[in-house]
PDB file of C-alpha atoms in Angstrom:
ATOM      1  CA  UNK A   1       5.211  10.689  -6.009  1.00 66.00           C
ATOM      2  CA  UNK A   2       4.503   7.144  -6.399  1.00 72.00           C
ATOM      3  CA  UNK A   3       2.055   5.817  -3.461  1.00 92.00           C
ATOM      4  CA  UNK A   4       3.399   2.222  -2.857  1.00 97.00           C
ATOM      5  CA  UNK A   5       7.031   1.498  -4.138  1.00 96.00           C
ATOM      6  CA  UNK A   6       9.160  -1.513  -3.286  1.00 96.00           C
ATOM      7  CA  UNK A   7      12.367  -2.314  -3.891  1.00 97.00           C
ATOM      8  CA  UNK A   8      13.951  -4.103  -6.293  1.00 97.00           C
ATOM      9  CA  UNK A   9      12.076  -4.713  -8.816  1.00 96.00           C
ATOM     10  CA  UNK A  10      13.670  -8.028 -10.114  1.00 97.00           C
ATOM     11  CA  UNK A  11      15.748  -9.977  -7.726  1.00 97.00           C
ATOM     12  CA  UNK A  12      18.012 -12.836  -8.969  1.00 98.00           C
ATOM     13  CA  UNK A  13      19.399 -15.041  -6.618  1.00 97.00           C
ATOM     14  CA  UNK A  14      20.829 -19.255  -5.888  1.00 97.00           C
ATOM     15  CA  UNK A  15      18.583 -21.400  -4.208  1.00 97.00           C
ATOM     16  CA  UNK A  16      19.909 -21.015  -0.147  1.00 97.00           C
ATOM     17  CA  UNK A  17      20.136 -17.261  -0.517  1.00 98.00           C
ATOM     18  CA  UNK A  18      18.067 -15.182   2.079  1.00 98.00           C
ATOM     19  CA  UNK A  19      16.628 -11.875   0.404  1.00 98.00           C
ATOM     20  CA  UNK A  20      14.810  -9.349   1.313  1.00 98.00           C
ATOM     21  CA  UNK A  21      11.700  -7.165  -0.198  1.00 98.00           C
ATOM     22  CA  UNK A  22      11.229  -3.744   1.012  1.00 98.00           C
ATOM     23  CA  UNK A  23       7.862  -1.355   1.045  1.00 98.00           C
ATOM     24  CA  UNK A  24       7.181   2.087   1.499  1.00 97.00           C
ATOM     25  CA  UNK A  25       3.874   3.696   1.214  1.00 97.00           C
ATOM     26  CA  UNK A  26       3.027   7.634   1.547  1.00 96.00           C
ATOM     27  CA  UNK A  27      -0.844   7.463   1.310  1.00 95.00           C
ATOM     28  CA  UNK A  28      -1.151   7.527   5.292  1.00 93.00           C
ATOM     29  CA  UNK A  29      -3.263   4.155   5.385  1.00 92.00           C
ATOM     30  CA  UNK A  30      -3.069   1.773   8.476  1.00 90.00           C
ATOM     31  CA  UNK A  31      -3.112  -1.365   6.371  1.00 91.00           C
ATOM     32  CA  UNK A  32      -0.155  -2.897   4.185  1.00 93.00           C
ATOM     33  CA  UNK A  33      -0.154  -5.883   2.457  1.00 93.00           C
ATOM     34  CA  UNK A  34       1.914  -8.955   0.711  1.00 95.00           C
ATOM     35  CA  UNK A  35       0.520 -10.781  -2.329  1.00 95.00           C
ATOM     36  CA  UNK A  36       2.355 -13.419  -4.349  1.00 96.00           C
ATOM     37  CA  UNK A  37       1.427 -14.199  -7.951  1.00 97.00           C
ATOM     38  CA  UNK A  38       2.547 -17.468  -9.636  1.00 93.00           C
ATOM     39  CA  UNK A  39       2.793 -17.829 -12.926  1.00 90.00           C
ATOM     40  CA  UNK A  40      -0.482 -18.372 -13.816  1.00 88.00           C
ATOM     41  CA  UNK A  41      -1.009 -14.965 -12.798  1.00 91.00           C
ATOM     42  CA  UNK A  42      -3.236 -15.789  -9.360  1.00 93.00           C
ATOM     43  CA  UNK A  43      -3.177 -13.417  -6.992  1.00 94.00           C
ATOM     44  CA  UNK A  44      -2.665 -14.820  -3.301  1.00 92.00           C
ATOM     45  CA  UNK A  45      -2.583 -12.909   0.148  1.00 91.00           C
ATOM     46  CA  UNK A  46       0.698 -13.851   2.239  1.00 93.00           C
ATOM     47  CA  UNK A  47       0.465 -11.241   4.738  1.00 92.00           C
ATOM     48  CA  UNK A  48      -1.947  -8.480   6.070  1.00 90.00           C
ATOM     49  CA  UNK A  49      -0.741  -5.848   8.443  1.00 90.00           C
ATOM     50  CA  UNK A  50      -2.468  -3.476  10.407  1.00 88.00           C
ATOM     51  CA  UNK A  51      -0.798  -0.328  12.072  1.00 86.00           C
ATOM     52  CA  UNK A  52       2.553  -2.402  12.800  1.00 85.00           C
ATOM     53  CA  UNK A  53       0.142  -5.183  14.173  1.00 87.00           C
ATOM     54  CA  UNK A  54      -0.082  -8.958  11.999  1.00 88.00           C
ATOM     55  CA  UNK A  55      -2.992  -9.309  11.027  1.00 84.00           C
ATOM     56  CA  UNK A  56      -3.598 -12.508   8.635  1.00 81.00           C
ATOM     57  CA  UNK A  57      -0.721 -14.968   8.197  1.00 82.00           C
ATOM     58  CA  UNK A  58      -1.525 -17.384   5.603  1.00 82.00           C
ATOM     59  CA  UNK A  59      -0.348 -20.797   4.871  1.00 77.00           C
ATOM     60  CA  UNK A  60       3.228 -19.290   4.371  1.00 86.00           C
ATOM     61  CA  UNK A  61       6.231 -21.638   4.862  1.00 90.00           C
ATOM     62  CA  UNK A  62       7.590 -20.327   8.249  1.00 91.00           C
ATOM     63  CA  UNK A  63      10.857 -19.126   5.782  1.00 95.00           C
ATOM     64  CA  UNK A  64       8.896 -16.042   4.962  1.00 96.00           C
ATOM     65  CA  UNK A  65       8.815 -13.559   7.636  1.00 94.00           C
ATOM     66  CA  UNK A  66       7.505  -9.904   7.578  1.00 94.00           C
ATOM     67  CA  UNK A  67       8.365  -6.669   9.551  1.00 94.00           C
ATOM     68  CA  UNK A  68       6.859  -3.539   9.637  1.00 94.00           C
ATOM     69  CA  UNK A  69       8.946  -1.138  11.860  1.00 93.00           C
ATOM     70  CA  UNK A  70       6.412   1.638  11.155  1.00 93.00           C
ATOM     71  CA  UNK A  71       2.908   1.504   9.407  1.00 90.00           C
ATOM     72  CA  UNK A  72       4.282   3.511   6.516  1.00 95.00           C
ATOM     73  CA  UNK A  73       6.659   0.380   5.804  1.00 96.00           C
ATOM     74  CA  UNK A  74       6.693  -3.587   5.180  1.00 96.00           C
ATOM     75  CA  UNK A  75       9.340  -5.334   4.260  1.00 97.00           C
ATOM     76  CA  UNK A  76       9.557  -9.414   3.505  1.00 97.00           C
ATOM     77  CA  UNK A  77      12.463 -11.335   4.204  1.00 97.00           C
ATOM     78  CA  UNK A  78      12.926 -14.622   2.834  1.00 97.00           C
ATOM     79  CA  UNK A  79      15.216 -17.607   4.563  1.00 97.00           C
ATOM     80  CA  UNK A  80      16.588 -20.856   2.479  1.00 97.00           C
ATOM     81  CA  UNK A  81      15.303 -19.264  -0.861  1.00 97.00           C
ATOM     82  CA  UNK A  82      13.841 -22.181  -3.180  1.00 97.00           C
ATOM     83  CA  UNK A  83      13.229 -22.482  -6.846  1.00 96.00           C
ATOM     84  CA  UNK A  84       8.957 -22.421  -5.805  1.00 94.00           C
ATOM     85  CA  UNK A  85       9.116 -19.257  -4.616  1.00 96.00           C
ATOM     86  CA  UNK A  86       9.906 -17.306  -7.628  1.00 97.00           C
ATOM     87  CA  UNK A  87       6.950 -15.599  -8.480  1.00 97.00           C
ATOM     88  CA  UNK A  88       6.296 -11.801  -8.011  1.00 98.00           C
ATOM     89  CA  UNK A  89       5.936 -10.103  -5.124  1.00 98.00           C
ATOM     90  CA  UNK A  90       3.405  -7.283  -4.810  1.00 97.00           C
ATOM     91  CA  UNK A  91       2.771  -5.042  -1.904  1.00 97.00           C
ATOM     92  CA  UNK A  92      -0.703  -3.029  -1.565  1.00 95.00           C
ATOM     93  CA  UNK A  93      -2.073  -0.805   1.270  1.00 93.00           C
ATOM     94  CA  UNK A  94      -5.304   0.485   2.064  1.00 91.00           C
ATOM     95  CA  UNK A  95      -7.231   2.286   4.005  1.00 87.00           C
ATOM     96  CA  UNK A  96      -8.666  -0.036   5.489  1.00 77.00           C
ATOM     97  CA  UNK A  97      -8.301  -4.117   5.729  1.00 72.00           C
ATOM     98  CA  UNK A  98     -10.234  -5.482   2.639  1.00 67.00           C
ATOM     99  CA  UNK A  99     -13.203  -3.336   2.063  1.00 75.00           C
ATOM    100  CA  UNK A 100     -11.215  -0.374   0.147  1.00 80.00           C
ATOM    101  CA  UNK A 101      -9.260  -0.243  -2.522  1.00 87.00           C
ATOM    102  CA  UNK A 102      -5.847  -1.594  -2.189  1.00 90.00           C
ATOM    103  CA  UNK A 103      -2.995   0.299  -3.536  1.00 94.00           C
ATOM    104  CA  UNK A 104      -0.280  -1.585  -5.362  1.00 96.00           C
ATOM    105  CA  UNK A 105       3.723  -1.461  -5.668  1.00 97.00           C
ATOM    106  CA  UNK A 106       5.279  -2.512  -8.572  1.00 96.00           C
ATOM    107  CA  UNK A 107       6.153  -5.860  -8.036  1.00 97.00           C
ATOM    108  CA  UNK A 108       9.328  -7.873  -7.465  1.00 98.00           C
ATOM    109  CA  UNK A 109      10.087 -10.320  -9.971  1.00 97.00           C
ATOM    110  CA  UNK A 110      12.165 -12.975  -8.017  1.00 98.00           C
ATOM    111  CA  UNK A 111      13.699 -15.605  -9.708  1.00 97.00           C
ATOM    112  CA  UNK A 112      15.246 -18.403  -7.731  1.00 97.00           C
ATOM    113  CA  UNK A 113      18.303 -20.436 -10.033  1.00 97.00           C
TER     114      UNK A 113
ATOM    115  CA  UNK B   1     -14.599 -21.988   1.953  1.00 64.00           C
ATOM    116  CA  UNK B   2     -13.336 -18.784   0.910  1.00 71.00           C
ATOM    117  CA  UNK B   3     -13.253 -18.640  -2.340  1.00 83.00           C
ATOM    118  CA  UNK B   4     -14.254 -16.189  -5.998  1.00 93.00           C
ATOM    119  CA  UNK B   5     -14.769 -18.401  -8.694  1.00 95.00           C
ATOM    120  CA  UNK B   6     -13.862 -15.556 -12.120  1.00 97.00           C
ATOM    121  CA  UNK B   7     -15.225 -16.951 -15.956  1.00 97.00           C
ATOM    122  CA  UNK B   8     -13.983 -17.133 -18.361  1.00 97.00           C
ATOM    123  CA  UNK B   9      -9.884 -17.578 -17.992  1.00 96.00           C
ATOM    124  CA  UNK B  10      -9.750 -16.009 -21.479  1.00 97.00           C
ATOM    125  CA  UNK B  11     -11.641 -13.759 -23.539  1.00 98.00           C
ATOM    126  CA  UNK B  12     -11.008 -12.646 -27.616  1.00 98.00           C
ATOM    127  CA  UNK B  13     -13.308  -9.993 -28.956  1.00 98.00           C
ATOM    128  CA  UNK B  14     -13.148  -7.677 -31.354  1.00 98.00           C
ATOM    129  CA  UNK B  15     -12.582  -3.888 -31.220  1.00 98.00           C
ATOM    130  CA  UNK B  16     -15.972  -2.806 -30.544  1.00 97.00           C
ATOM    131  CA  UNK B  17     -17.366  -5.093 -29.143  1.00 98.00           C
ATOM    132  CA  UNK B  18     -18.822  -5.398 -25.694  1.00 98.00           C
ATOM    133  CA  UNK B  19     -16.856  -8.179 -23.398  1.00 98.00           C
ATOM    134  CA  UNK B  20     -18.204  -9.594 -20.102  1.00 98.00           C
ATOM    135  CA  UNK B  21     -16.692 -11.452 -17.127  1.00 98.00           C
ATOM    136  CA  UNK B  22     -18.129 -13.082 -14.541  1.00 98.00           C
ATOM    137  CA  UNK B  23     -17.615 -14.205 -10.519  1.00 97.00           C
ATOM    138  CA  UNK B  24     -19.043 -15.506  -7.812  1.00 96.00           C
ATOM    139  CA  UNK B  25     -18.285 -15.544  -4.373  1.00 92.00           C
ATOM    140  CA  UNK B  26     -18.591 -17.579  -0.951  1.00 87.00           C
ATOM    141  CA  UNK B  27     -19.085 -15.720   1.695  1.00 83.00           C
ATOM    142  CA  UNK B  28     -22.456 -14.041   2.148  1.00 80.00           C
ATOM    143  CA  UNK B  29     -21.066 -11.337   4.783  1.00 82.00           C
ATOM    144  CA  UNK B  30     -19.313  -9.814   1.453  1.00 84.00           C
ATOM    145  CA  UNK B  31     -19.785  -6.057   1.124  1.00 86.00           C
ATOM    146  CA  UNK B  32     -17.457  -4.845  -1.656  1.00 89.00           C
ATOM    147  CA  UNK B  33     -16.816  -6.287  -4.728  1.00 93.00           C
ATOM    148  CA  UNK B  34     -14.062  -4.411  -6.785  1.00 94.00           C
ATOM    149  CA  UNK B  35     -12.315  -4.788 -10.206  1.00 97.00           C
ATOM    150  CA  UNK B  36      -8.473  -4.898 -10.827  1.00 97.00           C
ATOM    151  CA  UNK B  37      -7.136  -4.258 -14.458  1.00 98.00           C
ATOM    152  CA  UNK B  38      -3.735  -5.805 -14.466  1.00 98.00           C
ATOM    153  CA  UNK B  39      -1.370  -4.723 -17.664  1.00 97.00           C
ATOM    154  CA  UNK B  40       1.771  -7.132 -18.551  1.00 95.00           C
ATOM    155  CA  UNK B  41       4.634  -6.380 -16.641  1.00 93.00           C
ATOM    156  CA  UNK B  42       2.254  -3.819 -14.768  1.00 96.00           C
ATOM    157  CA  UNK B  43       0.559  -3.745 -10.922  1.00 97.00           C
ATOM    158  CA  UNK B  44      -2.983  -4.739 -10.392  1.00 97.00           C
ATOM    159  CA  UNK B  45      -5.213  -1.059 -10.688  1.00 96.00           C
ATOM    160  CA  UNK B  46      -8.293  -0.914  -9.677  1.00 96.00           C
ATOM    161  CA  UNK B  47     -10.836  -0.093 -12.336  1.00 97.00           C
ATOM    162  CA  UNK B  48     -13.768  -0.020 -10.826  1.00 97.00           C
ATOM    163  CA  UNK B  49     -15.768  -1.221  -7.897  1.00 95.00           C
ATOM    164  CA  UNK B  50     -19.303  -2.091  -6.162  1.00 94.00           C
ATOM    165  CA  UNK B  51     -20.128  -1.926  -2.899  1.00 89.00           C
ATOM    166  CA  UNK B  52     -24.049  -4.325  -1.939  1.00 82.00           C
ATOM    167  CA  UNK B  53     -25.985  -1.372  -1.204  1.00 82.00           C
ATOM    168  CA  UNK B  54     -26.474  -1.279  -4.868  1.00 84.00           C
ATOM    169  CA  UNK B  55     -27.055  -3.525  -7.909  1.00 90.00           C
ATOM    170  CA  UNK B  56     -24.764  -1.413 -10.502  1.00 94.00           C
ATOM    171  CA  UNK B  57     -21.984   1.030 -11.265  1.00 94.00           C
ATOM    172  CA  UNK B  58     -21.314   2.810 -14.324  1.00 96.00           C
ATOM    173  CA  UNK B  59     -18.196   4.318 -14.859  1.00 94.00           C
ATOM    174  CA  UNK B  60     -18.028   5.646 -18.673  1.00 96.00           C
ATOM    175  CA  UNK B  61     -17.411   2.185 -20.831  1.00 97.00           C
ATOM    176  CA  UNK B  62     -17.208   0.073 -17.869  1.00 98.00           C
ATOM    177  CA  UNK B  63     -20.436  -1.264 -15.084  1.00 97.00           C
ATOM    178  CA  UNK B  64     -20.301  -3.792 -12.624  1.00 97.00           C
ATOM    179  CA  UNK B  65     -24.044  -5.479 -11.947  1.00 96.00           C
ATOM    180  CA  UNK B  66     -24.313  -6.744  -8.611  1.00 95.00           C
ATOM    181  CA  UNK B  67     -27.149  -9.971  -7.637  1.00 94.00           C
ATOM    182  CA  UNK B  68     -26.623 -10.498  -3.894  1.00 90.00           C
ATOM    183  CA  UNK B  69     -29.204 -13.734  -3.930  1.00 91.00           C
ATOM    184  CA  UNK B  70     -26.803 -15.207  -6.071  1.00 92.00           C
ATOM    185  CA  UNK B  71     -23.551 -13.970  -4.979  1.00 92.00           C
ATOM    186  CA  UNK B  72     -22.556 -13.241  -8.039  1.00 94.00           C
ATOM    187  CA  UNK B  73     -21.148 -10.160  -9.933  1.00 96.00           C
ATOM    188  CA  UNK B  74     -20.005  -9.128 -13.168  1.00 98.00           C
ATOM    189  CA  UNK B  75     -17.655  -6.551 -15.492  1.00 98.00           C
ATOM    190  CA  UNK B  76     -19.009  -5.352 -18.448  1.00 98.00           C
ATOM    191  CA  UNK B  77     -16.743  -3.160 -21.229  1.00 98.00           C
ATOM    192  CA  UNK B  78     -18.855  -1.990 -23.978  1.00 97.00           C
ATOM    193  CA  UNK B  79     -17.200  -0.404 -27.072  1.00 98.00           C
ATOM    194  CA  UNK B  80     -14.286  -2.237 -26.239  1.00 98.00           C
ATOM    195  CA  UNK B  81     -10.649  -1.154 -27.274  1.00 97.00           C
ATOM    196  CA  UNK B  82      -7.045  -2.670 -28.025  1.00 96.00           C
ATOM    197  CA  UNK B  83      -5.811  -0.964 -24.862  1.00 97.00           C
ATOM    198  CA  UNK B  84      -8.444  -2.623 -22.643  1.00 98.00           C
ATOM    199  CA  UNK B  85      -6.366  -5.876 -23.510  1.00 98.00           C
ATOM    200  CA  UNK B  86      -4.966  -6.749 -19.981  1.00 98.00           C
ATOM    201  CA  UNK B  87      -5.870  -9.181 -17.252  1.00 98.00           C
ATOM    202  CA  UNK B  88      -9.175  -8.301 -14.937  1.00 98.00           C
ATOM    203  CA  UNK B  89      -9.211  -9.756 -11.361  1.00 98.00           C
ATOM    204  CA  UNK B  90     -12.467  -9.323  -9.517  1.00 97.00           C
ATOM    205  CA  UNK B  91     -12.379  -9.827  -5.840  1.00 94.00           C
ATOM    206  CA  UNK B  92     -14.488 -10.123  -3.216  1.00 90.00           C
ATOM    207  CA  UNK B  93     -13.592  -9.919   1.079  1.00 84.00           C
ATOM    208  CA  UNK B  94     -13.876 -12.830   3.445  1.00 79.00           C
ATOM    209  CA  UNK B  95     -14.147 -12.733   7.094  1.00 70.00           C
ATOM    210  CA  UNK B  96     -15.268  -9.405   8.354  1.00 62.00           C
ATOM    211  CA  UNK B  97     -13.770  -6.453  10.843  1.00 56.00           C
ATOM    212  CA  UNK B  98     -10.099  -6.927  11.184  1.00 55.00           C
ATOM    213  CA  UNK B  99      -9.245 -10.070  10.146  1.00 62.00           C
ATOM    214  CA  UNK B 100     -11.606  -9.453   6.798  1.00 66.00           C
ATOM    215  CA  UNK B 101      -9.154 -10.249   3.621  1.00 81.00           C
ATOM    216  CA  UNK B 102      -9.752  -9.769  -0.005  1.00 85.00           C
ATOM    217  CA  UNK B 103      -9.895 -13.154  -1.868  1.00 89.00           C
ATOM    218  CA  UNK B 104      -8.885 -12.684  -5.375  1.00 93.00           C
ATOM    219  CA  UNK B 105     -10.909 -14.760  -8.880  1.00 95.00           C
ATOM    220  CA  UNK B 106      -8.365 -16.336 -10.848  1.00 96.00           C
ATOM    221  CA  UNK B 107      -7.802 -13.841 -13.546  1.00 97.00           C
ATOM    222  CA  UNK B 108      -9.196 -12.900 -17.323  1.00 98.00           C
ATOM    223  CA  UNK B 109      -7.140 -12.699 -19.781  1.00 98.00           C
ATOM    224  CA  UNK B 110      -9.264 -10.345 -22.438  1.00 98.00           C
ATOM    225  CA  UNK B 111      -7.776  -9.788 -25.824  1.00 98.00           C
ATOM    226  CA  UNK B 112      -8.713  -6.931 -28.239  1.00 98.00           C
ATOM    227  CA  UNK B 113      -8.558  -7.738 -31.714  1.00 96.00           C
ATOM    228  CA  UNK B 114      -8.053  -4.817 -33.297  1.00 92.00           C
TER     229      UNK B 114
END
């Protein structure tokens, strides 16, 4: 019954790869997120969503692209993979954008070799 | 800017004792300030959170003390224990009604000592 999942949860890959990140969450909220933490553990917004709609795009090389086919899903694809962007990935939702609490997946550990 | 300054980066104490962290924040609009208790190899979990109407929390061992005129706000574990050893993340929104994001502090490392 887990309320945010994403899949995988470690992701290996060769610099020039394209990957993707997937998200699923069943609590009904109209928000998703994407967060990327470095390895000094900070905690940066990439992407907000709201009910299929973008809502904040950060600085985010133009490489990273999100989808969200429904509001229950958001997925991140990643062009011309780097060695900078490994890092893990999280997803969060909530109910609503910012002001409640946010809800998070797992994580994807992605390594770039 | 936006921005939520979190002190200290680390914290040691020992079993017992009471640990406090510490952030400030930018944007005077800000309305919520909640806590996230991050375990190794775990997701960010919210422990506990504050919303301006008020100028504390209390949830069992943990409180959150909110000063507005300040913008500032802080965690406080009393009695604390090896398994509150994690990373705490405070946070705090900027921008307001859609576009309103949640602007994360840098991170506390607190250790237990057993």
């Amino acid at each position: 019954d887990t309320a945010v999942s994403q899949t995988p949860k470690y992701l290996v890959t060769q610099m020039g790869n394209d990957k993707s990140i997937k998200c699923e969450q069943n609590l009904g909220h109209d928000t998703m997120y994407w967060y990327k933490q470095d390895s000094k553990k900070f905690l940066k917004i990439m992407f907000s969503y709201n009910n299929k709609e973008l809502i904040i795009n950060e600085t985010v090389p133009n490489r990273f692209s999100p989808k969200s086919p429904d509001k229950a899903h958001l997925n991140l694809h990643i062009n011309s993979l780097e060695l900078g962007d490994s890092a893990v990935y999280f997803c969060a939702s909530s109910f609503t954008q910012g002001v409640t609490e946010a809800f998070f997946g797992q994580g994807t550990r992605l390594t770039v070799v | 800017g936006e921005n939520v300054e979190q002190h200290p980066s680390t914290l040691s104490v020992q079993e017992g004792d009471s640990a406090v962290i510490k952030c400030t924040y930018s944007d005077s609009a800000s309305n919520y300030f909640p806590w996230y208790k991050q375990e190794l190899g775990k997701r960010p979990q919210l422990i506990i959170d504050i919303r301006s109407n008020v100028g504390e929390k209390k949830d069992q061992r943990i409180a959150v003390t909110l000063n507005k005129t300040a913008k500032h706000f802080s965690l406080h574990i009393t009695e604390t224990q090896p398994e509150d050893s994690a990373v705490y993340f405070c946070a705090a929104p900027w921008g307001s009604g859609n576009t309103g994001k949640l602007i994360f502090g840098q991170g506390t490392t607190l250790q237990v000592k057993p």
